Short mmCIF file of C-alpha atoms in Angstrom, two decimals:
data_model
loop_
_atom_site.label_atom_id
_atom_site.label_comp_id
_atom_site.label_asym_id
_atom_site.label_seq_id
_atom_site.Cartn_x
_atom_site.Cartn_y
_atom_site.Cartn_z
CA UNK A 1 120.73 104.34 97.77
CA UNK A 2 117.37 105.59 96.15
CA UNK A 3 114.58 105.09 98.40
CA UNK A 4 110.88 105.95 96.62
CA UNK A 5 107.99 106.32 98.52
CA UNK A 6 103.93 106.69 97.51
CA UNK A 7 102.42 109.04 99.22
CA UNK A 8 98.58 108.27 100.43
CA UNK A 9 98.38 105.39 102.86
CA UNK A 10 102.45 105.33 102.86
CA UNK A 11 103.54 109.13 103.85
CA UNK A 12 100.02 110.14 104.96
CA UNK A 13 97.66 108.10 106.42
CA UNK A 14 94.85 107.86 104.98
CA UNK A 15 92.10 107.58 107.63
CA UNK A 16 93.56 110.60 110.05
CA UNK A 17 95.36 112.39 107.06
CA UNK A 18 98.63 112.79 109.70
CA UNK A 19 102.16 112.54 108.31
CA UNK A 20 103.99 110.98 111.79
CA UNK A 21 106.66 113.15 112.97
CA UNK A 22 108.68 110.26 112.96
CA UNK A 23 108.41 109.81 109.10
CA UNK A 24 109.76 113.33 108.65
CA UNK A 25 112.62 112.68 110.78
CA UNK A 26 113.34 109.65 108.78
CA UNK A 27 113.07 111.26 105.28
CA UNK A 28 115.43 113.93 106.42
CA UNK A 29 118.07 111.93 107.92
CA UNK A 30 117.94 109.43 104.40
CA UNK A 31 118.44 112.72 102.75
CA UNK A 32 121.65 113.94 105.77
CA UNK A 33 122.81 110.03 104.97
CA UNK A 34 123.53 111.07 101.09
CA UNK A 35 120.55 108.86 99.85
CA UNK A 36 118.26 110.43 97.63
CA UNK A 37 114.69 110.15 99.08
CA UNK A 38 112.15 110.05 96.01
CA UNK A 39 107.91 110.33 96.02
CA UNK A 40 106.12 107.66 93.63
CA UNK A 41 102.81 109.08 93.74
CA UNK A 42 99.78 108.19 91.72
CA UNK A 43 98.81 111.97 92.29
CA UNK A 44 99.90 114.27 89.31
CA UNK A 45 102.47 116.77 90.53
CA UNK A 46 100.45 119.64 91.22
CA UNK A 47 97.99 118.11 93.78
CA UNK A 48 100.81 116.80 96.06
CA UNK A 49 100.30 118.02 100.19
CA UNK A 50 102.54 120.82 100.86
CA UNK A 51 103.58 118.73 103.92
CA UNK A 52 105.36 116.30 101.54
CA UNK A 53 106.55 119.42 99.25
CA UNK A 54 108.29 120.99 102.77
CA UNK A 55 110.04 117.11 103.21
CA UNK A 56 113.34 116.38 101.86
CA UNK A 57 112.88 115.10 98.73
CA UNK A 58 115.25 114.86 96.14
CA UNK A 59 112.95 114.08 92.98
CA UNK A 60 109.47 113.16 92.00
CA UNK A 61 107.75 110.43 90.12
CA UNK A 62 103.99 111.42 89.60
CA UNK A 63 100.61 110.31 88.21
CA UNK A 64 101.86 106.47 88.26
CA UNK A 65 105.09 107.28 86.32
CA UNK A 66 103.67 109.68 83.49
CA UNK A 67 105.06 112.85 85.35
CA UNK A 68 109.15 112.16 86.26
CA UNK A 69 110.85 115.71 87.93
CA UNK A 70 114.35 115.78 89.14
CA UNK A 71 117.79 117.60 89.30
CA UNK A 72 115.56 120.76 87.85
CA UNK A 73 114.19 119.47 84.74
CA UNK A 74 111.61 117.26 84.05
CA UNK A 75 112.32 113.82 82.29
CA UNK A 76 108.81 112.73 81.74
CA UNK A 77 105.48 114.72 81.05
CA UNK A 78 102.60 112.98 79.71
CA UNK A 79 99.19 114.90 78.60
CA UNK A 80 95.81 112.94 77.60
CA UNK A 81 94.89 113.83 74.08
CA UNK A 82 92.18 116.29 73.04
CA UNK A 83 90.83 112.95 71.44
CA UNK A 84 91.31 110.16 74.16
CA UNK A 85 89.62 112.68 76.43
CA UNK A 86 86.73 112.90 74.64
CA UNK A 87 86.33 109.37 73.91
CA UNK A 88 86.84 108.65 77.75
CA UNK A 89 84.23 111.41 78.92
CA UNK A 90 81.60 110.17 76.64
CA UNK A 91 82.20 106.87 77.82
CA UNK A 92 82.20 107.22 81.58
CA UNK A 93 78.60 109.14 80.96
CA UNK A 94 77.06 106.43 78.89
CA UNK A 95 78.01 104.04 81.29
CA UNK A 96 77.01 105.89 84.18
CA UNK A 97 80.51 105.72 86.04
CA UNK A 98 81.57 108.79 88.81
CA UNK A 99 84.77 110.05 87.63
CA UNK A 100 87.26 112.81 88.78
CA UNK A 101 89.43 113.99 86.20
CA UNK A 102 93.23 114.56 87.28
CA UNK A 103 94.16 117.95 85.57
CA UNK A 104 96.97 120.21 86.26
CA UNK A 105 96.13 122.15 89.00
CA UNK A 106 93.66 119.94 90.10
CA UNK A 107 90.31 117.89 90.03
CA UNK A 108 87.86 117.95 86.75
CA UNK A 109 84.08 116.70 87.88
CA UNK A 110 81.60 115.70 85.76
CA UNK A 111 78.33 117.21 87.35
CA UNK A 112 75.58 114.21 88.42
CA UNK A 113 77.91 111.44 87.52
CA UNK A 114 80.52 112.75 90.08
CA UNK A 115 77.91 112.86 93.03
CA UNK A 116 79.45 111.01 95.71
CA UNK A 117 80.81 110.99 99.25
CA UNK A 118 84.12 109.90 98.11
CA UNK A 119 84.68 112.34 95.78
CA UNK A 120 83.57 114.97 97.67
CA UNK A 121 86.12 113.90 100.45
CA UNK A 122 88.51 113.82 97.79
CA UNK A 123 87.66 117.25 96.38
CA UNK A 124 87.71 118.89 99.33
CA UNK A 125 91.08 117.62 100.33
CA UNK A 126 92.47 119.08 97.21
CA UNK A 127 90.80 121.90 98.08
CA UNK A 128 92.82 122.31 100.75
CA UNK A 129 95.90 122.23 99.19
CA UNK A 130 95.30 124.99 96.92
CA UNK A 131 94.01 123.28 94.13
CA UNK A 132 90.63 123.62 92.04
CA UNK A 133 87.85 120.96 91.80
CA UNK A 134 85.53 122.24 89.57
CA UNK A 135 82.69 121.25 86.68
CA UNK A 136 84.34 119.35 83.26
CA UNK A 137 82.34 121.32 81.33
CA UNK A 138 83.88 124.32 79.33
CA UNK A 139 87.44 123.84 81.27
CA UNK A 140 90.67 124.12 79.04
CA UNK A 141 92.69 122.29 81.12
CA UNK A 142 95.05 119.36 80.37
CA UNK A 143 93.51 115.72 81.87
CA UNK A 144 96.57 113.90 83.21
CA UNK A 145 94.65 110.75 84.19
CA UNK A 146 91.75 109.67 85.97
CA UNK A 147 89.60 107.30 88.23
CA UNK A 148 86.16 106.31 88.56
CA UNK A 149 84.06 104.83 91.03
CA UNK A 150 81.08 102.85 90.75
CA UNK A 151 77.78 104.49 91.18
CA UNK A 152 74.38 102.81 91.45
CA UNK A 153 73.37 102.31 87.87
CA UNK A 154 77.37 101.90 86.98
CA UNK A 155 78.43 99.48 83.91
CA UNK A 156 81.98 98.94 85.60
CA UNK A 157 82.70 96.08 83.65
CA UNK A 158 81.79 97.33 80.14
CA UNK A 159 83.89 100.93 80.86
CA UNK A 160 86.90 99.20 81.93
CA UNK A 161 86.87 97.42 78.70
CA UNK A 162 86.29 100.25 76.35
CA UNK A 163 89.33 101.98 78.12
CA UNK A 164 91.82 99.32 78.07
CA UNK A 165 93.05 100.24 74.39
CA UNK A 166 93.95 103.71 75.52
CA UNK A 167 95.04 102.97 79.96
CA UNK A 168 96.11 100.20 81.92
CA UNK A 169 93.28 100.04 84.06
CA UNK A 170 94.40 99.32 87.97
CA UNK A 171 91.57 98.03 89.96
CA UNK A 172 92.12 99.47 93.54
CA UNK A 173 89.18 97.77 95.34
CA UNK A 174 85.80 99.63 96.64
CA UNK A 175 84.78 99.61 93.38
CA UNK A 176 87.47 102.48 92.29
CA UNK A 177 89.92 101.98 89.47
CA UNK A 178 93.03 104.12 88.18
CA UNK A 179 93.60 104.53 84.86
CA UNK A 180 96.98 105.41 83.61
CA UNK A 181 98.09 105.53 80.07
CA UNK A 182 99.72 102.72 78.12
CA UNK A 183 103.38 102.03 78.95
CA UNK A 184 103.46 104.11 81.93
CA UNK A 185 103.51 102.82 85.82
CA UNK A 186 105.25 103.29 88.65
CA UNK A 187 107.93 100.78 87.63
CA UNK A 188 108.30 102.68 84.05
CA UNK A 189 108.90 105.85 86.52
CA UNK A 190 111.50 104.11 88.85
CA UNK A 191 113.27 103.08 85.06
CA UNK A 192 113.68 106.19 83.78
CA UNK A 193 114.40 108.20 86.96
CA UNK A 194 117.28 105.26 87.80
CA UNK A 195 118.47 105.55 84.18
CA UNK A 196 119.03 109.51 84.82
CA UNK A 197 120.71 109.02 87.88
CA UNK A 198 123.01 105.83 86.68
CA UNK A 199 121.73 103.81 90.22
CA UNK A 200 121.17 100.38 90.09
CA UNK A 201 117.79 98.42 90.60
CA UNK A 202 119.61 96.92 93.36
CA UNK A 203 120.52 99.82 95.04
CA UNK A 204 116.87 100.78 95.14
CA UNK A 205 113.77 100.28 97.75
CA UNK A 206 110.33 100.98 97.34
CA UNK A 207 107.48 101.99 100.24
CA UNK A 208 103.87 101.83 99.15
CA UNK A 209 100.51 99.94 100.37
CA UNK A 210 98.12 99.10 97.40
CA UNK A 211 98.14 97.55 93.73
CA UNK A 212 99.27 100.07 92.33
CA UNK A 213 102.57 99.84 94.22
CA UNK A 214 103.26 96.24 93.02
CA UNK A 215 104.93 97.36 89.98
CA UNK A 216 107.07 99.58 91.93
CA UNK A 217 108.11 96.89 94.10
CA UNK A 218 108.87 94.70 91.35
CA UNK A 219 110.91 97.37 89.74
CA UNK A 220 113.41 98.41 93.05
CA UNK A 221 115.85 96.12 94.87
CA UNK A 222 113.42 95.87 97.57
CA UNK A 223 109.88 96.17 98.08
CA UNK A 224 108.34 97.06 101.36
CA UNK A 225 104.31 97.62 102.16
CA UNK A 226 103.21 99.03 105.22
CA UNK A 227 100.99 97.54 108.18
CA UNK A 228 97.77 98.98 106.60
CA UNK A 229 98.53 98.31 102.75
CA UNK A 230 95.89 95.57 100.79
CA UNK A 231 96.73 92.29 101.22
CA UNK A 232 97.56 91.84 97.67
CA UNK A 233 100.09 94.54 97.65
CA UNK A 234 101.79 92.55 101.10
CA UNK A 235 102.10 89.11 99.33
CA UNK A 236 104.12 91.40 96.49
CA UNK A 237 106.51 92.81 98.98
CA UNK A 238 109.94 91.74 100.34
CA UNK A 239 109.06 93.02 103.89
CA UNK A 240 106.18 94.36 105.85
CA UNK A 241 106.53 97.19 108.06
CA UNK A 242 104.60 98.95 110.57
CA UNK A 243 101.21 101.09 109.97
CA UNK A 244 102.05 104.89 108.99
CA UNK A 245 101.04 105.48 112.49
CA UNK A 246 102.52 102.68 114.25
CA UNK A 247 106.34 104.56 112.61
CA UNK A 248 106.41 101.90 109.47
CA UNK A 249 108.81 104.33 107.65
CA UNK A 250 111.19 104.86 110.19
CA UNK A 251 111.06 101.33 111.73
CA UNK A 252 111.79 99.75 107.91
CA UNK A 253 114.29 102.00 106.86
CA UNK A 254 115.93 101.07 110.76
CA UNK A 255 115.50 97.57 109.56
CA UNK A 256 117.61 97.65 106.10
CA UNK A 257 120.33 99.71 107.99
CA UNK A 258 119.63 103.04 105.83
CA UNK A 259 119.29 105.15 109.30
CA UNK A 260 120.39 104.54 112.83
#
């Protein structure tokens, strides 16, 4: 079987930022079991927790499918283009939006408009994982993808519009939205890493907690959302586990027989 999990609200959680011992027990013993344990992260591949790099994973689908890494090679690796960036930081400043660049390596901020609590939260939590948050401005490094949140004087309609040529635009409530680039998802990363491995959807199970799991779910046999996931990911999913603290992993993959 080929079990994918997200990471934030799924592996961590995301109020205490504690991975249970319990879920790195479970991950393991999938991975003892012969299953192949895989991450389905919105997070680009170089800003994931070393906790989840030291877990027993067996591949990795990152920045909502545009970043696919198994078996040593990578199958997917998708760069925003000198033009499309441009376009998009112009944008976010004329309509006042707080963004944080996803680079390689880590966070991209865009002076004033990125003046928030939640992205200094998020910042500093990169921070901590060895990666860089530092100021757009004269940086050479490749944007992955991005998200914005809404500031004060925001025009979060009007940006979200203007982007939707270029991103699918994944509105994850609190006034932040994901944008990930055409034709790429979660599901398109679940596609191609099955395709590699010749599994079948059916053989497949998916963990996450918000909308931008739904397309995961949709793609895997199964879909289950944790105890603290958004409501609208829950009415996507087969089954509804436990909270990340409450043991939702290991309880669910209990329930579908994958460990004892």
């Amino acid at each position: 079987m080929v079990i994918f999990f997200d990471i934030d609200g799924t592996i961590i959680d995301d109020e205490s930022q504690r991975i249970p011992d319990s879920t790195v027990n479970a991950i393991a013993a999938l991975s003892a079991a012969g299953h192949k344990p895989i991450i389905n992260t919105g997070r680009p591949y170089s800003h994931i927790d070393p906790r989840v790099r030291a877990m027993a994973f067996a591949g990795w689908v990152c920045g909502c499918g545009m970043e696919v890494y198994v078996d040593g090679q990578w199958l997917q690796k998708q760069r925003m283009t000198p033009a499309v960036r441009q376009t998009v930081i112009e944008t976010a400043r004329q309509c006042h939006m707080q963004p944080i660049y996803e680079a390689v390596g880590g966070f991209l901020l865009d002076g004033a408009y990125s003046d928030s609590p939640r992205i200094r939260f998020e910042s500093q939590r990169v921070k901590n994982w060895g990666c860089f948050a530092k100021e757009l401005d004269g940086s050479t490094e490749e944007i992955i993808k991005f998200v914005t949140f809404d500031g004060p004087q925001s025009r979060h309609p009007e940006f979200v519009e203007k982007m939707q040529p270029y991103f699918t635009c994944i509105e994850r409530g609190g006034g932040m939205v994901e944008y990930v680039a055409k034709g790429c998802s979660k599901a398109s990363g679940v596609q191609q890493l099955l395709a590699h491995l010749g599994a079948k959807k059916e053989d497949t199970f998916a963990f996450g907690d918000s909308t931008n799991d739904v397309s995961m779910f949709r793609a895997a046999g199964h879909g289950i959302c944790m105890g603290n996931g958004m409501e609208e990911a829950k009415a996507q999913a087969e089954f509804v586990t436990a909270s990340v603290l409450e043991d939702g992993i290991e309880k669910a993959l209990c329930h579908y027989g994958l460990i004892g």
